[in-house]
CSV table of C-alpha atoms in Angstrom, one decimal:
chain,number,residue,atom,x,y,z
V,1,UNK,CA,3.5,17.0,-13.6
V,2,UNK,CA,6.1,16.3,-11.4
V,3,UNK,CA,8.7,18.6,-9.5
V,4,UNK,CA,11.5,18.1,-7.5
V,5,UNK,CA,15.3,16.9,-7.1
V,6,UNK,CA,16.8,14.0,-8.2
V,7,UNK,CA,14.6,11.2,-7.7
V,8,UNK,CA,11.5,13.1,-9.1
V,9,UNK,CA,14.3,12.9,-12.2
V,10,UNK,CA,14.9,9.4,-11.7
V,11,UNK,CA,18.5,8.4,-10.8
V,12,UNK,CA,19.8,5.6,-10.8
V,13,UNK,CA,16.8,4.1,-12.1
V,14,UNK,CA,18.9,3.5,-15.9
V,15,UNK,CA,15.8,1.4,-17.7
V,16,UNK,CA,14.5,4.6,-19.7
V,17,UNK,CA,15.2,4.8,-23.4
V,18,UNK,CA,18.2,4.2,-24.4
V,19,UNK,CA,19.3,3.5,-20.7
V,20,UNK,CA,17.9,7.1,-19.8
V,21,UNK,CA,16.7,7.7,-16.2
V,22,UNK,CA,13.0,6.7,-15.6
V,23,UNK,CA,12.0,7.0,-11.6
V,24,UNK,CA,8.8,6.4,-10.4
V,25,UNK,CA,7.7,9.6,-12.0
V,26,UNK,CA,7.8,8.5,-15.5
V,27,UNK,CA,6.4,4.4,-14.9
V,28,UNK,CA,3.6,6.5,-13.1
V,29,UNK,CA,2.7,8.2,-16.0
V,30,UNK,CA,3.1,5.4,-18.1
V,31,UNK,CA,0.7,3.4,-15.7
V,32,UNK,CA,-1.7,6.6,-15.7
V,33,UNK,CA,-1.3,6.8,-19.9
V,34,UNK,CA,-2.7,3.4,-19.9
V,35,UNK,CA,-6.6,4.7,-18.7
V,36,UNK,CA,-6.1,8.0,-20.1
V,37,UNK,CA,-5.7,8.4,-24.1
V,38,UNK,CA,-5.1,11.9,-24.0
V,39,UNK,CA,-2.4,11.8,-20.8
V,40,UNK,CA,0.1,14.8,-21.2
V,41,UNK,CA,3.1,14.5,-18.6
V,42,UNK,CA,6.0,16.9,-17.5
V,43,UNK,CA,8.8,16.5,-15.3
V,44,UNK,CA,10.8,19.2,-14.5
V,45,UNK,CA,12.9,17.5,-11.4
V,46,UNK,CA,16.8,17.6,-11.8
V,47,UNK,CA,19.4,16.2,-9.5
V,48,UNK,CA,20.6,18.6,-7.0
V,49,UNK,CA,17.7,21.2,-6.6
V,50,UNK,CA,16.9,22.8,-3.7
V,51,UNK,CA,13.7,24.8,-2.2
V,52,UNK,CA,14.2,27.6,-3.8
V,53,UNK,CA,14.4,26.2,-7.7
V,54,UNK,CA,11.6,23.9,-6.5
V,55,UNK,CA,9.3,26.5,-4.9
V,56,UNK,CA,10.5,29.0,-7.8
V,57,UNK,CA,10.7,28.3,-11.2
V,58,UNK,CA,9.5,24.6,-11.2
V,59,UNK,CA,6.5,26.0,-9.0
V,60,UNK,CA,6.2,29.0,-11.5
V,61,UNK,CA,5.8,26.8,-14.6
V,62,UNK,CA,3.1,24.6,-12.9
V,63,UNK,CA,1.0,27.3,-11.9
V,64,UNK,CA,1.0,28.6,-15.8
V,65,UNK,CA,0.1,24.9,-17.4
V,66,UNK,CA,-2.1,24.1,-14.7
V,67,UNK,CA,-2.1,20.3,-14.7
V,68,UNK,CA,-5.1,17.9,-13.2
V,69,UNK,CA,-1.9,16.4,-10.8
V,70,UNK,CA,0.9,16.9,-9.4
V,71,UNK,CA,3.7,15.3,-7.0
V,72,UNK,CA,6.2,17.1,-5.0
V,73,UNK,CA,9.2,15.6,-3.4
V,74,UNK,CA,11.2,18.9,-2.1
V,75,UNK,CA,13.2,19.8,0.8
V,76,UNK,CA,15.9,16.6,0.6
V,77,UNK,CA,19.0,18.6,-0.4
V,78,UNK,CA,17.9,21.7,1.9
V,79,UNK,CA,17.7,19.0,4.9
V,80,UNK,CA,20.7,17.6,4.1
V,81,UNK,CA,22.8,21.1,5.0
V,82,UNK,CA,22.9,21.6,8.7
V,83,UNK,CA,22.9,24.6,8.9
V,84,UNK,CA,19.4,25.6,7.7
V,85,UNK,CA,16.8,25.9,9.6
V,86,UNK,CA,14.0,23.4,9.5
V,87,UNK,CA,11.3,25.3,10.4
V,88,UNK,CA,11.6,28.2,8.3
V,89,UNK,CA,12.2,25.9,5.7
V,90,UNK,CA,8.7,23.9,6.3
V,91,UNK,CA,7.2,27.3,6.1
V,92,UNK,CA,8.4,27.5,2.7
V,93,UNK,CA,6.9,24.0,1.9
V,94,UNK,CA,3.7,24.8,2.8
V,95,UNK,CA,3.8,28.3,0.9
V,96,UNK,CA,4.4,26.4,-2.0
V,97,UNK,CA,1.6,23.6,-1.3
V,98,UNK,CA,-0.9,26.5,-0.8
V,99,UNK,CA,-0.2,27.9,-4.4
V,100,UNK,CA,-0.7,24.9,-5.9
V,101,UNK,CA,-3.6,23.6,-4.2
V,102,UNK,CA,-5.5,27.7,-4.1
V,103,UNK,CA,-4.8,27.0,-8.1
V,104,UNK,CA,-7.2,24.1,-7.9
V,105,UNK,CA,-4.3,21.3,-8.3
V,106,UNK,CA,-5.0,18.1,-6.6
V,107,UNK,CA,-1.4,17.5,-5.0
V,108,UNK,CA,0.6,14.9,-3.7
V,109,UNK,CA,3.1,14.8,-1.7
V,110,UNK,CA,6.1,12.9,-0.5
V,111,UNK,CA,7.6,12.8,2.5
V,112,UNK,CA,11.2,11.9,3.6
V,113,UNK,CA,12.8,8.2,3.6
V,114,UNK,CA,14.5,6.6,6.7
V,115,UNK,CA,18.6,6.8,6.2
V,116,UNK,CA,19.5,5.3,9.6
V,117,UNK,CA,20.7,2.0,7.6
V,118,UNK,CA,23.0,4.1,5.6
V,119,UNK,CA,26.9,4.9,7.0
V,120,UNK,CA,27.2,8.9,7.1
V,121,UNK,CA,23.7,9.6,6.1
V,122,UNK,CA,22.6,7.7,9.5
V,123,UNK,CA,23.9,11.1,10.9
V,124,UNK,CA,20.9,13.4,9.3
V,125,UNK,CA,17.8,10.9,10.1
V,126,UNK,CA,16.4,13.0,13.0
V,127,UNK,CA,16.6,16.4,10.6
V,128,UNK,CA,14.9,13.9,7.8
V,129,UNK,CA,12.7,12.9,10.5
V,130,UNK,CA,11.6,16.2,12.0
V,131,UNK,CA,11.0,18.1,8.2
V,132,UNK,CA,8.8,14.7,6.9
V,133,UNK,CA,6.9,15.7,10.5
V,134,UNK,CA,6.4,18.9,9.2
V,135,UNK,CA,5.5,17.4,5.5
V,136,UNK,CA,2.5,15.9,7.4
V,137,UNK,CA,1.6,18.6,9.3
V,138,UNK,CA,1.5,20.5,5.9
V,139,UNK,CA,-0.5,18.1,4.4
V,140,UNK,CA,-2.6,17.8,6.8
V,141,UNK,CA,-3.5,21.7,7.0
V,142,UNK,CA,-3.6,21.7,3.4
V,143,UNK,CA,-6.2,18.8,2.9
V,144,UNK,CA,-3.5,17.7,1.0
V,145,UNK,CA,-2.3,13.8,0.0
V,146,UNK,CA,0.7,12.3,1.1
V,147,UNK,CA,2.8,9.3,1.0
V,148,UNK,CA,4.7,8.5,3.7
V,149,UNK,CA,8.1,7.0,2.2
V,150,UNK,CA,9.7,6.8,6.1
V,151,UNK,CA,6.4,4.4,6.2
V,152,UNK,CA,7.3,1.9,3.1
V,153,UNK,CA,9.5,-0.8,5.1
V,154,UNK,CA,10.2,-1.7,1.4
V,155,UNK,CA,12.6,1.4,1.3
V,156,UNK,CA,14.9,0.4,4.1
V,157,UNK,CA,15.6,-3.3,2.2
V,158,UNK,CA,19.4,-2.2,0.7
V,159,UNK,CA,18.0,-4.0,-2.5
V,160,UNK,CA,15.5,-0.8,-3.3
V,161,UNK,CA,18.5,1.0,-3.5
V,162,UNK,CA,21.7,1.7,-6.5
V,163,UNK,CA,25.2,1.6,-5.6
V,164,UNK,CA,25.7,4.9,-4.6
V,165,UNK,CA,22.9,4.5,-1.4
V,166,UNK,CA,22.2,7.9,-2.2
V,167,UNK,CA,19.2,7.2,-5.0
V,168,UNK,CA,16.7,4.6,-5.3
V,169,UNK,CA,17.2,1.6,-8.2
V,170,UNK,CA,14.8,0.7,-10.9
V,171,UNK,CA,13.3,-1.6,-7.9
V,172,UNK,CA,13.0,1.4,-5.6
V,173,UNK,CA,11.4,3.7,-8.0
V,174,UNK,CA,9.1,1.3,-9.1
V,175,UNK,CA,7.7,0.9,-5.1
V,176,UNK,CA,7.5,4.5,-4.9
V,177,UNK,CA,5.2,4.8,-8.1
V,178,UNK,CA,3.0,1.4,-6.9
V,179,UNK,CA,2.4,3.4,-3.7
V,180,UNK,CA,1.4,6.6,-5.4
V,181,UNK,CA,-0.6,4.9,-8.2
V,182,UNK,CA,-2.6,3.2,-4.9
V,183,UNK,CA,-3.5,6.3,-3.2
V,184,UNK,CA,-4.9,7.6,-6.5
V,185,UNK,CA,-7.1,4.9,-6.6
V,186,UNK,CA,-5.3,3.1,-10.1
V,187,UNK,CA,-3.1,0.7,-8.6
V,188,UNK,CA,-0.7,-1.1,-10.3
V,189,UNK,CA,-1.1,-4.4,-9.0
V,190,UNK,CA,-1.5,-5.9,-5.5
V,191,UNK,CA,-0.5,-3.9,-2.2
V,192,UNK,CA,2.7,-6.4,-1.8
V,193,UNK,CA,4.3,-4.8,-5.2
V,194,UNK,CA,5.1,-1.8,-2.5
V,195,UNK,CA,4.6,-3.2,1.0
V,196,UNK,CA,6.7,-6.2,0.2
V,197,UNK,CA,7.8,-6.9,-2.8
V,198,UNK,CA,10.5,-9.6,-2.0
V,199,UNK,CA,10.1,-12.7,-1.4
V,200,UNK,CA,12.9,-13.2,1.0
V,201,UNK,CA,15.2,-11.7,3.1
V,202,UNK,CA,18.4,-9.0,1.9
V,203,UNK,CA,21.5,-10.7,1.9
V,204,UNK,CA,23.5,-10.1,5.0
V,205,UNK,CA,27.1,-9.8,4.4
V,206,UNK,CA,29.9,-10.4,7.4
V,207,UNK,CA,30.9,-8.0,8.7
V,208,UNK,CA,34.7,-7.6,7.7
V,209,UNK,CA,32.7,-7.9,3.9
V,210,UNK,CA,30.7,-5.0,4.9
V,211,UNK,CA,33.3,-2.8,7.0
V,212,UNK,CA,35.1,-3.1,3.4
V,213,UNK,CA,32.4,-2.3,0.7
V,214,UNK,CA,31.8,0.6,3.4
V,215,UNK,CA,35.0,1.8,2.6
V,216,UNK,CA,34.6,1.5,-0.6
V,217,UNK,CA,31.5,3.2,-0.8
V,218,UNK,CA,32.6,6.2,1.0
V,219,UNK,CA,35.9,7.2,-0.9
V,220,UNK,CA,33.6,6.3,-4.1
V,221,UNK,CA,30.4,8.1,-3.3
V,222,UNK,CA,30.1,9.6,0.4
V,223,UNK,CA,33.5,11.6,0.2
V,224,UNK,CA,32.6,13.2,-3.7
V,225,UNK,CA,29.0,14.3,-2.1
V,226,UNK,CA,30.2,15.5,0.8
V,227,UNK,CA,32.6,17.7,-0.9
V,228,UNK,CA,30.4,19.1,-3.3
V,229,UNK,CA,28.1,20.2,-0.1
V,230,UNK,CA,31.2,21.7,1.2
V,231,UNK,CA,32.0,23.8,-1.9
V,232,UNK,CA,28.1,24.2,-2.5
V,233,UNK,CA,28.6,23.1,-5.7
V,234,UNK,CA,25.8,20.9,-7.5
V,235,UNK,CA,25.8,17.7,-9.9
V,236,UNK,CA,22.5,19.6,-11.5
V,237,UNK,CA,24.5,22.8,-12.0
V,238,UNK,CA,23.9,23.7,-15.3
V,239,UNK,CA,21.3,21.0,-16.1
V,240,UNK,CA,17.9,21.2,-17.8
V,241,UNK,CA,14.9,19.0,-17.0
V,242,UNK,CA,14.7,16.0,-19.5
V,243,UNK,CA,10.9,16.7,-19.8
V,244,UNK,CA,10.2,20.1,-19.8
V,245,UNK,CA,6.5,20.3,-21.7
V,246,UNK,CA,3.8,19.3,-20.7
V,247,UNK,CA,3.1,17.0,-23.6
V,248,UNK,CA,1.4,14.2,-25.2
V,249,UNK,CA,2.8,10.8,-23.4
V,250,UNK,CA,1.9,8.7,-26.6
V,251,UNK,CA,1.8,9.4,-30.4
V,252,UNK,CA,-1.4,9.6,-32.0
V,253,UNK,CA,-1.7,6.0,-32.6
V,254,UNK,CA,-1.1,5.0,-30.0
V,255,UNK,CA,-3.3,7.6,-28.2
V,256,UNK,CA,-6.5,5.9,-30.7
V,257,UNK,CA,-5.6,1.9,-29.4
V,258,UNK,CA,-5.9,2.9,-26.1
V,259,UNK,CA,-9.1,4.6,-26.2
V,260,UNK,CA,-10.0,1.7,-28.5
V,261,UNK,CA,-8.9,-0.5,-25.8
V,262,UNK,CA,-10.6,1.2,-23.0
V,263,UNK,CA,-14.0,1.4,-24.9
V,264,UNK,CA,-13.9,-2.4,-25.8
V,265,UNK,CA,-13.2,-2.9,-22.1
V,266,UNK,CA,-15.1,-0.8,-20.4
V,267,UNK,CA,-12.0,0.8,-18.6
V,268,UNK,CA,-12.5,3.5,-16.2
V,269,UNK,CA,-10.7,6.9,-17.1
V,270,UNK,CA,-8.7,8.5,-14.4
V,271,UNK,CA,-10.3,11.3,-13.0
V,272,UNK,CA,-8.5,14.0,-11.1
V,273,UNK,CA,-10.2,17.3,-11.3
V,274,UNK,CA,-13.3,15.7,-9.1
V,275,UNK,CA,-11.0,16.4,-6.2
V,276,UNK,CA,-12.7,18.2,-3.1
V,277,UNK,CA,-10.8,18.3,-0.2
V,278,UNK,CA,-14.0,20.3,1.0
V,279,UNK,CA,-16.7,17.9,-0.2
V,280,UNK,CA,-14.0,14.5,1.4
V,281,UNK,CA,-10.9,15.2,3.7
V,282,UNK,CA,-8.2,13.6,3.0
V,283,UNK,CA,-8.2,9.8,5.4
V,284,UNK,CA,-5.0,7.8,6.5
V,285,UNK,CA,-3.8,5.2,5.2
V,286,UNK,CA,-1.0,2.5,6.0
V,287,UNK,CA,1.5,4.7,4.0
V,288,UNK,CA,0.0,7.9,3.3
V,289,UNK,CA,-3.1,10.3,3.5
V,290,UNK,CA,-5.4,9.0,1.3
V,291,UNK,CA,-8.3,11.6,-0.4
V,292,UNK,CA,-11.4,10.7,-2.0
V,293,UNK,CA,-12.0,8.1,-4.7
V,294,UNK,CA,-12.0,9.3,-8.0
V,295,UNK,CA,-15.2,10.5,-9.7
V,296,UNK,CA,-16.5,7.9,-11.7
C-alpha cells in the first residue's frame, strides 16, 4: 500500500492508462507484480493531503487490510504552511510510524526533497530540511527504512521535474521507485537508473531566458498555489483515491504466466513479512536506511 499526498498519487507523471497519473507508487508495484503472482496493491494518496488525512483515515484503512509493505511520504503540505510547528508535527509522524510498524508492517519511508533550485519554494528548504531531520530521527527510533530523497542528486536535475516545479515527471517518479525498489532488495536495474540517470548535463538557459520562464512560471503556477494556501483551500478537495482496494494488480491470466514465468526461471518471490527490525537493524545506505535482505 501506499499513503500520502500528491506524489504518492502520481502527478504529473501522465503515462498511466489512458494518460492517467502513475508515480513511482504504481511502476513500483508493477516492478514488485513481476516476482509476485499474487501482488495486491492500494494507493490511497491524493493531491493536497495533509497530516491529519494521512495519519487519519489513510492510516485507518491500512491498519484494517494489513498489507506486507507500505511507503509513506507525509508531512510536505503541513511543512509548506509556516505557521505550524515542526516539532509537534514530527511527533505526529512518528505516532503514525509506530501504529504501523506495532501492527507488524515493514515500512518505508520518505523523506523530504531539496527545493533550493526552485524560485519561491527556495524560501521553505530549511523547514523541508529540519522535518526530513526529524524523518530520520523517526526512522531511526523506529527501526524503520528510509529513503533519503534530499540525498538523490538525481532530484535536483530540473529535468526530474514537470512544468509546474511543484511535482515530479514521469523521469522523476521513475528515480524515486528505482531507489525504493533497491533498498528492498528487487532493483530495477543498475544504481545509475537513480543515482544518475543522464547522460549529460541539464540545459542551462541565459539568464534573461530564465528571468522570463520564471515569470512565467510564477503567474502560471506559483501565484495559483500560493493563493489556494492563503484561502486553505485544496486541489484534492473533494477527491477520492484512484486506487482505493487493496486488489489484485493483474488478472488471472496474467497472475498464472507469471508464476509460470518465475517457476521456469527460478525467480525469487519478494518476501516482506521476514522483516525483523529486532533480529537486523536497519544499516545506511548512500540514499536511505537500508534493513535486512529479504528472506529467501
Amino acid at each position: 500500500m501506499a499513503i500520502g499526498d500528491s506524489i504518492t498519487e502520481g502527478m504529473e507523471d501522465d503515462s498511466g492508462p489512458n494518460g492517467g497519473y502513475r508515480g513511482f507508487a504504481d511502476r513500483l508495484a508493477e516492478h514488485l507484480g513481476t516476482v509476485t503472482p499474487d501482488f495486491r496493491y492500494a494507493n490511497l494518496g491524493v493531491r493536497g493531503r495533509r497530516m491529519q488525512h494521512i495519519f487519519g483515515d489513510q492510516l485507518d484503512q491500512t491498519l484494517r487490510w494489513k498489507p506486507d509493505l507500505v511507503t509513506v511520504l507525509a508531512g510536505g503540505n503541513d511543512v509548506l504552511r509556516p505557521g505550524n510547528d515542526l516539532d509537534r508535527l514530527a511527533d505526529h509522524f512518528e505516532w503514525g510510524i509506530r501504529r504501523l510498524r506495532d501492527a507488524g508492517i515493514r515500512v518505508v519511508i520518505l523523506s523530504g526533497h531539496d527545493t533550493g533550485w526552485i524560485p519561491v519554494l527556495r524560501y521553505y528548504r530549511g523547514r523541508i530540511a529540519v522535518f526530513s531531520m526529524h524523518m530520520r530521527a523517526v526512522a531511526e527510533r523506529t527501526g524503520t527504512e528510509i529513503v533519503d530523497l534530499w540525498a538523490l542528486n538525481a532530484l535536483t536535475d530540473p529535468r526530474a521535474w514537470s512544468e509546474d516545479r511543484l511535482h515530479l515527471n514521469g523521469a522523476g517518479h521513475q528515480i524515486v521507485a528505482a531507489r525504493i525498489a533497491d533498498l528492498l532488495g528487487f532493483p530495477m536495474g543498475p544504481p545509475e537508473s537513480w543515482t544518475d540517470p543522464w547522460t549529460t548535463p541539464p540545459q542551462k538557459l541565459p539568464r534573461i531566458l530564465r528571468r522570463r520562464e520564471n515569470r512565467r512560471w510564477a503567474r502560471q503556477y506559483a501565484v495559483p498555489w500560493l493563493r489556494r494556501r492563503v484561502m486553505g483551500r485544496s486541489s484534492g478537495d473533494g477527491r477520492m483515491p484512484k486506487r482505493p482496494r487493496l486488489d489484485y494488480l493483474h488478472d488471472e491470466t496474467a497472475r498464472a504466466e507469471i508464476a509460470r514465468t518465475i517457476e521456469e526461471g527460478g525467480a525469487k518471490e519478494a518476501a516482506y513479512n521476514g522483516f525483523d527490525p529486532v533480529e537486523g537493524m536497519p544499516t545506511s545506505s548512500p540514499s536511505g536506511t537500508k534493513g535486512p535482505e529479504p528472506v529467501d
